[in-house]
Tab-separated table of C-alpha atoms in Angstrom:
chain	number	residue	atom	x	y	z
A	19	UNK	CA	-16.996	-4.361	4.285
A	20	UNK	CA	-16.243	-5.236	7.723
A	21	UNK	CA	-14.351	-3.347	10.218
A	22	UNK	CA	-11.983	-6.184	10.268
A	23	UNK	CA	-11.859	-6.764	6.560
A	24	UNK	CA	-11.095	-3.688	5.979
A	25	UNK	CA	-7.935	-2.909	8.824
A	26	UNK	CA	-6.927	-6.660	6.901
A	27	UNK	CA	-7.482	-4.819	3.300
A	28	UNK	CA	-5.221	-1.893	4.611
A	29	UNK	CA	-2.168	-4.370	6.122
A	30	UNK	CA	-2.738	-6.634	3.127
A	31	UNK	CA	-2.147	-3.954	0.621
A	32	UNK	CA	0.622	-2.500	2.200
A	33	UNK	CA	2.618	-5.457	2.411
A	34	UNK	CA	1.853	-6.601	-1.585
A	35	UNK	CA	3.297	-2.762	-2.023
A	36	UNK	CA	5.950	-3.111	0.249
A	37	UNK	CA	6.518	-6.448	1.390
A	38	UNK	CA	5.508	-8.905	-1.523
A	39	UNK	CA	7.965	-11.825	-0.007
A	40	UNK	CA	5.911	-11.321	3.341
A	41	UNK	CA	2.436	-11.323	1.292
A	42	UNK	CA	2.968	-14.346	-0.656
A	43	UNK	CA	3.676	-16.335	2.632
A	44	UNK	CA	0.290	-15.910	3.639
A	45	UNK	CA	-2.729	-19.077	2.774
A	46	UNK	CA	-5.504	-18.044	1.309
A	47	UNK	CA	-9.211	-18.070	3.487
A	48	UNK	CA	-10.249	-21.027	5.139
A	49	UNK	CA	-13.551	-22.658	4.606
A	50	UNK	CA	-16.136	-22.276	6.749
A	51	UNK	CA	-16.684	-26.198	7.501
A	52	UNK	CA	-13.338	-26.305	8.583
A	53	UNK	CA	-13.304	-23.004	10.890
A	54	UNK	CA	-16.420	-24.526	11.946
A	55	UNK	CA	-14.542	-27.744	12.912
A	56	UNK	CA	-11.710	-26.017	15.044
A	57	UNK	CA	-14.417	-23.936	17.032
A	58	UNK	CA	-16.006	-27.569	17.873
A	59	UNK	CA	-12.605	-28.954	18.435
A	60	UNK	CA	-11.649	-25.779	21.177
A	61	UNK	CA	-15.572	-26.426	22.540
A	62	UNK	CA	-15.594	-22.400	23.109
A	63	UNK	CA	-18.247	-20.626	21.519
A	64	UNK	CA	-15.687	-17.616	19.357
A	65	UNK	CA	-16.504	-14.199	18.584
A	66	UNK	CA	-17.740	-13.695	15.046
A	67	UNK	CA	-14.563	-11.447	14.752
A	68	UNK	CA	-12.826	-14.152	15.575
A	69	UNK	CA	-14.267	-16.812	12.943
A	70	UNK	CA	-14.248	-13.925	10.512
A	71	UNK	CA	-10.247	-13.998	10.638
A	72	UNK	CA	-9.937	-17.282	9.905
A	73	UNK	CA	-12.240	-16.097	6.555
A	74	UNK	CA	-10.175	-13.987	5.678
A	75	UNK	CA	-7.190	-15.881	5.786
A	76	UNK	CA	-5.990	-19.605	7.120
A	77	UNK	CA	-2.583	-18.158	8.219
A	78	UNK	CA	0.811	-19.206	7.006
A	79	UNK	CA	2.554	-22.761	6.702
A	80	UNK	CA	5.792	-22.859	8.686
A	81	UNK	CA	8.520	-22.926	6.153
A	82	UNK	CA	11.345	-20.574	4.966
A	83	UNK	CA	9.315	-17.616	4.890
A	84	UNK	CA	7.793	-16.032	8.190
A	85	UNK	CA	5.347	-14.123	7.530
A	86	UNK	CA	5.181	-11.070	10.570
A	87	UNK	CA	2.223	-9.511	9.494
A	88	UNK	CA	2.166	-8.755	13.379
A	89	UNK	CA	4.507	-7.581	14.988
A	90	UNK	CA	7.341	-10.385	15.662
A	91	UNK	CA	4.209	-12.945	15.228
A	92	UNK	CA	3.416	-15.311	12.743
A	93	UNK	CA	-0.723	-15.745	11.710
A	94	UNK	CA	-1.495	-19.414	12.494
A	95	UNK	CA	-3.254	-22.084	10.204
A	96	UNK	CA	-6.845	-23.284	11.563
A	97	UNK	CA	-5.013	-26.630	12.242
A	98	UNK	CA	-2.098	-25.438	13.998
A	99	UNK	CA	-4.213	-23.739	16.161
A	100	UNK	CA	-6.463	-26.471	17.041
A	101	UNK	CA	-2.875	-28.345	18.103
A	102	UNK	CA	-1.636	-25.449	19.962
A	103	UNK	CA	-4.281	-25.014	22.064
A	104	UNK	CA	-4.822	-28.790	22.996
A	105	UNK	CA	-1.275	-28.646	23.484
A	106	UNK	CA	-1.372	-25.263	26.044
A	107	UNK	CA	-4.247	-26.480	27.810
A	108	UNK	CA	-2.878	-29.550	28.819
A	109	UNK	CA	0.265	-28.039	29.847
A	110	UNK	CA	-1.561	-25.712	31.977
A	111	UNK	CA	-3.913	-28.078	33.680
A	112	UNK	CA	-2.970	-28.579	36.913
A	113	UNK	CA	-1.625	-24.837	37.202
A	114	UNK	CA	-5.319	-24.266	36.632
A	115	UNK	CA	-6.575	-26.577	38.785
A	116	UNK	CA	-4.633	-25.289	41.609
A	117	UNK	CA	-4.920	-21.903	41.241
A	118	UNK	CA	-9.004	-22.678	41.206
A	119	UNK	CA	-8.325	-24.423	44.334
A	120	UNK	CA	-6.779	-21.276	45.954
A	121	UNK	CA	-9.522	-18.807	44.730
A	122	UNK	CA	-12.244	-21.038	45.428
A	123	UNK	CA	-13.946	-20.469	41.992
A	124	UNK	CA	-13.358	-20.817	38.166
A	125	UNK	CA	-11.077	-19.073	36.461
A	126	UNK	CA	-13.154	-19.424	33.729
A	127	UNK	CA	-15.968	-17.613	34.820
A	128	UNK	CA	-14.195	-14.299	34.898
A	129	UNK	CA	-14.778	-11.818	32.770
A	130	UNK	CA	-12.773	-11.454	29.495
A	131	UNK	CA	-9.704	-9.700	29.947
A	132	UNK	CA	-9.089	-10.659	33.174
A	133	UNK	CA	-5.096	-11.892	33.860
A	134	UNK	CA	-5.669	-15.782	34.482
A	135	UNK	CA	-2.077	-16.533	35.467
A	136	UNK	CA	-2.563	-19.825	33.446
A	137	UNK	CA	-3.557	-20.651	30.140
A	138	UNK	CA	-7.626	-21.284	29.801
A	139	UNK	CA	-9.715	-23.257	27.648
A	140	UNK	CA	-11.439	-19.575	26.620
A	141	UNK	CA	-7.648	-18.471	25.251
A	142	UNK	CA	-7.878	-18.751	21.330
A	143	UNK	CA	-4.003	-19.171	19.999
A	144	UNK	CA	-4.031	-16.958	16.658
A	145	UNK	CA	-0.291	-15.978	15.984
A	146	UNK	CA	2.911	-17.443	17.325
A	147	UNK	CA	6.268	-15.387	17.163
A	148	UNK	CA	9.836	-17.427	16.552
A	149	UNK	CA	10.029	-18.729	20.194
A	150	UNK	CA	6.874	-19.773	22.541
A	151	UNK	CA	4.841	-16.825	22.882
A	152	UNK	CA	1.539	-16.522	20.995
A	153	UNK	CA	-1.226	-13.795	20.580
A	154	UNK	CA	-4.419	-15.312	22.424
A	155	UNK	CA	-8.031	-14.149	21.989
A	156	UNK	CA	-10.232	-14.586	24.909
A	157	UNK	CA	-13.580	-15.882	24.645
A	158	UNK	CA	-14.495	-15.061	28.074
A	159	UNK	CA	-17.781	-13.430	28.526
A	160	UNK	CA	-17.790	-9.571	29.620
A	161	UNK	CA	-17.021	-6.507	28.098
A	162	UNK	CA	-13.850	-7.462	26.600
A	163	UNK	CA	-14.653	-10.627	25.179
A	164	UNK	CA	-12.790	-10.764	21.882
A	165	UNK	CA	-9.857	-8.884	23.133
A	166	UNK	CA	-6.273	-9.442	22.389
A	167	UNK	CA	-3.351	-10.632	24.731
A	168	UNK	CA	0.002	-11.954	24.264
A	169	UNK	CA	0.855	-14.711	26.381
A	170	UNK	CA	4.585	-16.667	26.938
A	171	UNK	CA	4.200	-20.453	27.661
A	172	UNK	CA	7.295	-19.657	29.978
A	173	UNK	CA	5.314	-17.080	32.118
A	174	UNK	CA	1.774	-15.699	32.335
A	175	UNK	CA	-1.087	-14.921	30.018
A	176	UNK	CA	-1.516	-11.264	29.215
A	177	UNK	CA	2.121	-9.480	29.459
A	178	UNK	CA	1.083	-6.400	29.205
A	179	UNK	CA	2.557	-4.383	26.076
A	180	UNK	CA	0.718	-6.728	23.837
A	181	UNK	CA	-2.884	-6.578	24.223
A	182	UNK	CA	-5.582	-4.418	22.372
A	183	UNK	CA	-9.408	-4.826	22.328
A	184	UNK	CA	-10.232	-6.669	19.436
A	185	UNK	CA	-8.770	-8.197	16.358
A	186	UNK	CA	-9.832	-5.066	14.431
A	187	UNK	CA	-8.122	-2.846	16.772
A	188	UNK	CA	-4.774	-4.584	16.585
A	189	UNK	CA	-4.923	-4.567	12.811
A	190	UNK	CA	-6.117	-1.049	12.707
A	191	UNK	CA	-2.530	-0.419	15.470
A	192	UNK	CA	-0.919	-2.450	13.114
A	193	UNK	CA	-1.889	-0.846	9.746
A	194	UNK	CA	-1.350	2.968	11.310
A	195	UNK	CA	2.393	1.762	12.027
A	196	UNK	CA	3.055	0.557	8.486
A	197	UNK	CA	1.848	3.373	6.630
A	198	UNK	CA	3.202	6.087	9.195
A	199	UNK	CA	6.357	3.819	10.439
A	200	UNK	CA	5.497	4.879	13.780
A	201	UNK	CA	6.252	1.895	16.680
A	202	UNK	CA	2.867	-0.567	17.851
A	203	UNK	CA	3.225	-1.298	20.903
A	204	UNK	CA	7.147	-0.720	20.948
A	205	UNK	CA	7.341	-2.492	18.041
A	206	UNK	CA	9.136	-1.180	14.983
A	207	UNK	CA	8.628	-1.923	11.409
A	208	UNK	CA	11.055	-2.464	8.595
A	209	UNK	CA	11.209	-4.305	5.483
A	210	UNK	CA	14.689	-6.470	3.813
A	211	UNK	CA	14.639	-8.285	0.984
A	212	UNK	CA	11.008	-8.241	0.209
A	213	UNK	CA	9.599	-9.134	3.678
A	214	UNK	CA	8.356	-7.454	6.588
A	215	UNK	CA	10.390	-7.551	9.892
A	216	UNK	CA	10.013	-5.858	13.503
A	217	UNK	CA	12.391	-4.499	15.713
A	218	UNK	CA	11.795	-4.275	19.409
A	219	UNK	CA	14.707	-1.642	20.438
């Protein structure tokens, strides 16, 4: 088992002890073809880690149920992510293309983990919270390709709080918090009829 797979295996079994309403709102895996299919679709070459969350599951549906398996996010369908990100990009465009103007080189071309102050092709979408902030992976090259970062349509990519290394680090934060109810990343746990809610005090 997988690093990954198994931080998932940890969150996934607390929440069918703890949080079954929370569980049951998640899909099942995708298929490959179709994870496949969204990597073409983004033209970014992903991180294994990155295709091997979408194996393990295809998010959640939007619907009466939403399921924060992160904290105050929402795991996003292969689809929805292929929408959002078409959707960001666009939006972004021409803040891109000026900011590239101003630095005299591509944005893109900096190493992952670097603060964009725009939202880049290499930018993943994976979660979404209630509002218009999402959990991006970037696909950068560099030393921190892969990692983590929360970005608000409203402001900047990367704000700061929310942002860990990997995928299998912020599942790893994200188990530890469950099972100890200790805060991730200010974030704190707590469970009402059945499904899994965070507090940010």
């Amino acid at each position: 088992m997988t690093h990954l797979a198994d931080q998932w295996g940890r969150l996934l079994s607390w929440c069918d002890a703890y949080a079954p309403v929370t569980a049951a709102g998640l899909n099942p895996p995708a298929e490959l073809r179709i994870i496949r299919d969204a990597e073409s679709a983004t033209g970014q070459t992903w991180t294994p880690e990155l295709r091997e969350w979408f194996a393990l599951h295809n998010g959640s549906d939007r619907g009466n149920v939403f399921p924060q398996v992160l904290p105050g996010h929402r795991p996003m369908t292969v689809a929805e992510l292929v929408v959002d990100w078409r959707s960001l990009v666009g939006i972004w465009a021409e803040t891109t293309t000026a900011l590239e103007e101003i630095e005299g080189r591509q944005l893109m071309a900096d190493p992952a983990g670097t603060t964009a102050f725009t939202y880049l092709p290499s930018f993943i979408p994976i979660a979404a919270d209630n509002t218009r902030c999402r959990l991006v992976v970037d696909t950068r090259d560099g030393d921190a390709a892969g990692c983590v970062v929360g970005f608000a349509s409203d402001d900047v990519v990367d704000e700061g709080t929310m942002r860990w290394p990997s995928i299998g680090a912020m599942l790893h934060d994200v188990a530890d918090s469950l099972e100890t109810h200790h805060p991730c990343k200010g974030w704190v746990p707590f469970v009402e009829g059945g499904e899994l809610h965070w507090d940010f005090p």
